[in-house]
mmCIF file with all atom_site columns, C-alpha atoms in Angstrom:
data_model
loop_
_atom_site.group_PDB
_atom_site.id
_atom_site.type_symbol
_atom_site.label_atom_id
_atom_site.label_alt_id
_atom_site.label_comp_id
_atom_site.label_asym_id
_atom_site.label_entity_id
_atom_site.label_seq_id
_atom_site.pdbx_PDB_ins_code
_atom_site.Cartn_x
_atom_site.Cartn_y
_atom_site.Cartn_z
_atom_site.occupancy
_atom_site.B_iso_or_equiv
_atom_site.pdbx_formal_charge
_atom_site.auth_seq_id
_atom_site.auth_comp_id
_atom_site.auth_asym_id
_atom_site.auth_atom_id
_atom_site.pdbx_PDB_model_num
ATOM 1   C CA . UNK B 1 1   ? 72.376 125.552 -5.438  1.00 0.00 ? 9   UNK B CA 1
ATOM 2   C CA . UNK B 1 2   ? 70.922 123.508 -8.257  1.00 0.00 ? 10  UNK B CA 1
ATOM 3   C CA . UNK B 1 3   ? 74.146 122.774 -10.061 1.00 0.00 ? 11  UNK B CA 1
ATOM 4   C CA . UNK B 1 4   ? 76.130 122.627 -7.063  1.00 0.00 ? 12  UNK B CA 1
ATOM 5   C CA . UNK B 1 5   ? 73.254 119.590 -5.423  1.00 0.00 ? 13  UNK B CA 1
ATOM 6   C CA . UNK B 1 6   ? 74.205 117.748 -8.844  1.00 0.00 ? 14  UNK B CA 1
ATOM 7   C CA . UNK B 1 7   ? 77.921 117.685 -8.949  1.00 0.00 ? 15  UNK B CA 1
ATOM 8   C CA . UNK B 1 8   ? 77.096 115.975 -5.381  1.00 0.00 ? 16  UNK B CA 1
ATOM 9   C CA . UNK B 1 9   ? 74.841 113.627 -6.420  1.00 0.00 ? 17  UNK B CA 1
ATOM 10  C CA . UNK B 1 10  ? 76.700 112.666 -9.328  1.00 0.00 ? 18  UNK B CA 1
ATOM 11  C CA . UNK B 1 11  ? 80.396 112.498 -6.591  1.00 0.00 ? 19  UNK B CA 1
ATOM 12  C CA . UNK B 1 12  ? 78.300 110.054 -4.174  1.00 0.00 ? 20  UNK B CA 1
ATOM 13  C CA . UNK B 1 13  ? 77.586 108.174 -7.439  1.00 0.00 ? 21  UNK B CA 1
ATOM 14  C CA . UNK B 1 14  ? 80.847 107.866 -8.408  1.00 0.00 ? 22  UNK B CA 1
ATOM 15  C CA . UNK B 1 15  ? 82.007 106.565 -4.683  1.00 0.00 ? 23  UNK B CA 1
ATOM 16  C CA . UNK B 1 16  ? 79.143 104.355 -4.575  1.00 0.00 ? 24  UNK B CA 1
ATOM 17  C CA . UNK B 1 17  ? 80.041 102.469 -7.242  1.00 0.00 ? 25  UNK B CA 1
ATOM 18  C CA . UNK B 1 18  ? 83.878 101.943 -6.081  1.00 0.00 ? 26  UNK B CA 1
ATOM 19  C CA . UNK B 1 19  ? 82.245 100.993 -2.464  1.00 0.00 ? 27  UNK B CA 1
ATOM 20  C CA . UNK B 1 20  ? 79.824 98.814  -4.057  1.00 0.00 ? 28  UNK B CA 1
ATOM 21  C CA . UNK B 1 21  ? 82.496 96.935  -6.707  1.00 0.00 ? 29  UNK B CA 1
ATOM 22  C CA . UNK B 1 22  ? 85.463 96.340  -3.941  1.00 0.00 ? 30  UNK B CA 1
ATOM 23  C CA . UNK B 1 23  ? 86.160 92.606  -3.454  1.00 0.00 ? 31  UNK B CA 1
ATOM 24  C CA . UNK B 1 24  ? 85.407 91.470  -0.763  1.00 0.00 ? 32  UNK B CA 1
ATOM 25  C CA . UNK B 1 25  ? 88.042 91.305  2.589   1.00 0.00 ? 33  UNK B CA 1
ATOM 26  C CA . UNK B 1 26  ? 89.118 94.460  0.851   1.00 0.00 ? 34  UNK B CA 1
ATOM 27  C CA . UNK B 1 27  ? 88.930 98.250  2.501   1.00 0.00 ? 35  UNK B CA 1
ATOM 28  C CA . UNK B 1 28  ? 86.429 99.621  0.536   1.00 0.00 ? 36  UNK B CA 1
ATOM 29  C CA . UNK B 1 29  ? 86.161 102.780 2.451   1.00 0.00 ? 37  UNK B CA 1
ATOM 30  C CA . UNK B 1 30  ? 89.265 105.006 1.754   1.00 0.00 ? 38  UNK B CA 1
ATOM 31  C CA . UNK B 1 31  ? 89.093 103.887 -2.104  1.00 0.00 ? 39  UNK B CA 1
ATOM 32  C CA . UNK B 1 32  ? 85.350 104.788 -2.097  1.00 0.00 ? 40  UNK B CA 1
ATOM 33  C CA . UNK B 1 33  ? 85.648 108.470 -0.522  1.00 0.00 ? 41  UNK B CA 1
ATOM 34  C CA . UNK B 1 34  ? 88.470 109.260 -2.929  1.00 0.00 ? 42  UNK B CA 1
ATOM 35  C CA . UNK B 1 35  ? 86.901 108.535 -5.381  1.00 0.00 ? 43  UNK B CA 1
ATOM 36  C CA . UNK B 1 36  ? 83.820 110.975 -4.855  1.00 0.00 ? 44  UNK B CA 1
ATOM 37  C CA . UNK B 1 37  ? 86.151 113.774 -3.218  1.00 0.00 ? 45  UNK B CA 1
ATOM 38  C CA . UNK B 1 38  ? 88.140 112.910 -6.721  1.00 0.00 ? 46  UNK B CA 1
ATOM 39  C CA . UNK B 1 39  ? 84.763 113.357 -8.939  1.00 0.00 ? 47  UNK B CA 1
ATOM 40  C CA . UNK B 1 40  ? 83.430 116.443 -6.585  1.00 0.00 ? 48  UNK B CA 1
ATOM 41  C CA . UNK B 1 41  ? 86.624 118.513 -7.181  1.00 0.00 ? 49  UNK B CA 1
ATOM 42  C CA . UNK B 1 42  ? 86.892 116.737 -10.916 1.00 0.00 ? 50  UNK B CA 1
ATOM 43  C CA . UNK B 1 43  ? 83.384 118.086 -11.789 1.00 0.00 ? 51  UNK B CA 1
ATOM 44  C CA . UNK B 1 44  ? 82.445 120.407 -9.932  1.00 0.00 ? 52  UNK B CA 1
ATOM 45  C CA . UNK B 1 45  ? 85.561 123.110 -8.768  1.00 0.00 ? 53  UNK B CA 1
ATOM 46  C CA . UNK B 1 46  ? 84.159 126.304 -7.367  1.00 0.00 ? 54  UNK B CA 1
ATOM 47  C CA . UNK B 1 47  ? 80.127 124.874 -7.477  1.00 0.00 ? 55  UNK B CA 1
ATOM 48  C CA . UNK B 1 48  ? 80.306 122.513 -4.198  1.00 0.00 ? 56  UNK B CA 1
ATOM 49  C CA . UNK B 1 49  ? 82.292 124.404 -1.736  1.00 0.00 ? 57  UNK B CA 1
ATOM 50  C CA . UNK B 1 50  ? 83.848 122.883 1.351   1.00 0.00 ? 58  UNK B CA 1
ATOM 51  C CA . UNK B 1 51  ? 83.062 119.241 0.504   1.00 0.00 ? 59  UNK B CA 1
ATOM 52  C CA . UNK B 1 52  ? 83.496 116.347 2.023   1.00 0.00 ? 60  UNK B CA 1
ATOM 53  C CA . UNK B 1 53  ? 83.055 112.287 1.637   1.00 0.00 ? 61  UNK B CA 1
ATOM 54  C CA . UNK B 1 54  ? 81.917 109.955 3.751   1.00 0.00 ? 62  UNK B CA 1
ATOM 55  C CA . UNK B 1 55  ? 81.402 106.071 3.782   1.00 0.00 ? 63  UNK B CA 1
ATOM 56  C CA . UNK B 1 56  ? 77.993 104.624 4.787   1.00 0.00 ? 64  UNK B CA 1
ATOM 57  C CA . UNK B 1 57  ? 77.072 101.311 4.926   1.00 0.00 ? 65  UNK B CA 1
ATOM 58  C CA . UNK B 1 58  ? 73.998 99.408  6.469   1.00 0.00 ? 66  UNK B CA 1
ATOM 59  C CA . UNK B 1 59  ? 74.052 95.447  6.180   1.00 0.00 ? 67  UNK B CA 1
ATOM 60  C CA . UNK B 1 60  ? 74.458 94.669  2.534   1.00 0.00 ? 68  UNK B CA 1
ATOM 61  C CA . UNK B 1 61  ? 74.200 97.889  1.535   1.00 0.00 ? 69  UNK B CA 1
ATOM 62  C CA . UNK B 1 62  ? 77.276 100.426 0.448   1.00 0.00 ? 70  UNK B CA 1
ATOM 63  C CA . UNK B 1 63  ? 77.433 103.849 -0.718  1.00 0.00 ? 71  UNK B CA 1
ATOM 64  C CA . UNK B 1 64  ? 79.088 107.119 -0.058  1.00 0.00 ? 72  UNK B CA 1
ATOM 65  C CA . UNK B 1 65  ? 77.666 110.805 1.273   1.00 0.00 ? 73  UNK B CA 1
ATOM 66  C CA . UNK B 1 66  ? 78.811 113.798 0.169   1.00 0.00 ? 74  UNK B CA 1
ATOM 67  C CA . UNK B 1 67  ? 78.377 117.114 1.721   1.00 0.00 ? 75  UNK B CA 1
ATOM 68  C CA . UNK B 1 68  ? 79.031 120.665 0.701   1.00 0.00 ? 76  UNK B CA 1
ATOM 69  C CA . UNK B 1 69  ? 77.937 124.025 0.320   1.00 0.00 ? 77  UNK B CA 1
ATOM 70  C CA . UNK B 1 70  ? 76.554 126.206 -2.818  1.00 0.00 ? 78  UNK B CA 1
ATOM 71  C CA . UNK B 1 71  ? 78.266 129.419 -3.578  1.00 0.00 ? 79  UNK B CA 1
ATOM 72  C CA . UNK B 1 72  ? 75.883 132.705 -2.878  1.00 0.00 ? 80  UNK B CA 1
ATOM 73  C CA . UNK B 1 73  ? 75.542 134.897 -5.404  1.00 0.00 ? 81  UNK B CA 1
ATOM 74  C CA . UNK B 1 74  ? 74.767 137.429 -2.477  1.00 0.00 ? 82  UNK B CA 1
ATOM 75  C CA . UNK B 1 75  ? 77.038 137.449 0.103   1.00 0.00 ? 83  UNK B CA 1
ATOM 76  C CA . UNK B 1 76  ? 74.483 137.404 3.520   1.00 0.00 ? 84  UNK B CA 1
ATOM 77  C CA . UNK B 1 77  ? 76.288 136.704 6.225   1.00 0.00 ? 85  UNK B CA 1
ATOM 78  C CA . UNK B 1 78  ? 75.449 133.535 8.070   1.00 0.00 ? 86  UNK B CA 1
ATOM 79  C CA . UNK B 1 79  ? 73.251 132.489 4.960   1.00 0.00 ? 87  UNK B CA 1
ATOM 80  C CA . UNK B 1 80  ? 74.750 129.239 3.592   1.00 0.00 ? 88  UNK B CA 1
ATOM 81  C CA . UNK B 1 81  ? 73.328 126.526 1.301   1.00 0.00 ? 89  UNK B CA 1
ATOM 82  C CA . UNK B 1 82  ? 73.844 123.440 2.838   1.00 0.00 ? 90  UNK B CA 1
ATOM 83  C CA . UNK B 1 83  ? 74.195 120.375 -0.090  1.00 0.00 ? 91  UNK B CA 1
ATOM 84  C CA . UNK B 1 84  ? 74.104 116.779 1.383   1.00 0.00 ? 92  UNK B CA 1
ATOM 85  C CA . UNK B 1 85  ? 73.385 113.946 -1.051  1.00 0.00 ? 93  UNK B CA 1
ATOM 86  C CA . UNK B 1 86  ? 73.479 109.854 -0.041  1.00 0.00 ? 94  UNK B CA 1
ATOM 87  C CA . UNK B 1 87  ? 74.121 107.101 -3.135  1.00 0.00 ? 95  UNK B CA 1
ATOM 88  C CA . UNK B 1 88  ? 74.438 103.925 -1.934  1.00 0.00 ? 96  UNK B CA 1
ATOM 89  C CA . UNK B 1 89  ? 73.162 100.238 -3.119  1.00 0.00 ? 97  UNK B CA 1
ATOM 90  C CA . UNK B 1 90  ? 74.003 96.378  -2.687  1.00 0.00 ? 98  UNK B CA 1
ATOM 91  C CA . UNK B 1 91  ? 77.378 95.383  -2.856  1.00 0.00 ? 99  UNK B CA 1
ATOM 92  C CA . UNK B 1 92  ? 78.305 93.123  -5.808  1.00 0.00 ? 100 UNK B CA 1
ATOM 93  C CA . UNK B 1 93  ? 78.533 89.131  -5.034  1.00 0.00 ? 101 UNK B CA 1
ATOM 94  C CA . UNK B 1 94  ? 80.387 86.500  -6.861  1.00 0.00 ? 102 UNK B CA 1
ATOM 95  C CA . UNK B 1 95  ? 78.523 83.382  -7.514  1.00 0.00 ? 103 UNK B CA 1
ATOM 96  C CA . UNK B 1 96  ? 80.416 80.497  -8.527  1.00 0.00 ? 104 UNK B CA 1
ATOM 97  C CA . UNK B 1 97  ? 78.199 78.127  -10.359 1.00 0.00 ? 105 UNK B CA 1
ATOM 98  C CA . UNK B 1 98  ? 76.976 75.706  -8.070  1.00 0.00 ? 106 UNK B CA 1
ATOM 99  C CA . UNK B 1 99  ? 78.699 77.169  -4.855  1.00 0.00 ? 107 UNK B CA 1
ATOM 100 C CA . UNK B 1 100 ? 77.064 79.501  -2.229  1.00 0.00 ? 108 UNK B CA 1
ATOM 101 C CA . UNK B 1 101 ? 77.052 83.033  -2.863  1.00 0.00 ? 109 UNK B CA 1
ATOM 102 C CA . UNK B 1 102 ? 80.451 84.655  -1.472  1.00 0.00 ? 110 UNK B CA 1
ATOM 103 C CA . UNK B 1 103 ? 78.811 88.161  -0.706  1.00 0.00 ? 111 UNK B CA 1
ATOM 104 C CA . UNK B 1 104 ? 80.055 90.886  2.342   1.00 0.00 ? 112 UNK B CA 1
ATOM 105 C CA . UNK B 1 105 ? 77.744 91.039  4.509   1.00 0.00 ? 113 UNK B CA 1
ATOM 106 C CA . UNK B 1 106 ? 75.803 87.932  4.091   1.00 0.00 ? 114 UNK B CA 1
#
């Protein structure tokens, strides 16, 4: 469970920084999941099983969730260890010199 909860914090890391570095106008979403279903399967292989990426965003915020589940050692049925981790942070903004900011969002 513990290795498994990093590989998906580290995967919604990875997304959230693609989400968070797309220009704005652009789809950010699609590029964003890849990238942490890309990472998640990358780094982790058998330890996050079932996963999954998702987009988030709230206002001027961006990030990426990842969900999953830990391998048991002990196979009990109907026991399963759940993994969901959230990264997300502002999005990047361009500020020409003595222009208003050009950010998504706001």
């Amino acid at each position: 469970w513990y290795q498994a909860r990093h590989v998906a914090i580290a995967a919604a890391q990875a997304g959230a920084r693609v989400a968070r570095d797309t220009t704005q106008g652009l789809p950010w979403e699609g590029p964003a999941t890849t990238a942490a279903q890309g990472y998640a399967q990358q780094l982790g292989g058998s330890l996050l099983q079932g996963s999954s990426a998702r987009a988030v965003s709230t206002g001027n915020e961006r990030g990426v969730e990842v969900v999953g589940t830990a391998p048991s050692i002990i196979p009990i049925p109907g026991l399963t260890f759940r993994i969901d981790e959230t990264s997300e942070g502002p999005t990047e903004c361009f500020r020409p010199s003595g222009e208003p900011a050009q950010c998504a969002g706001g």
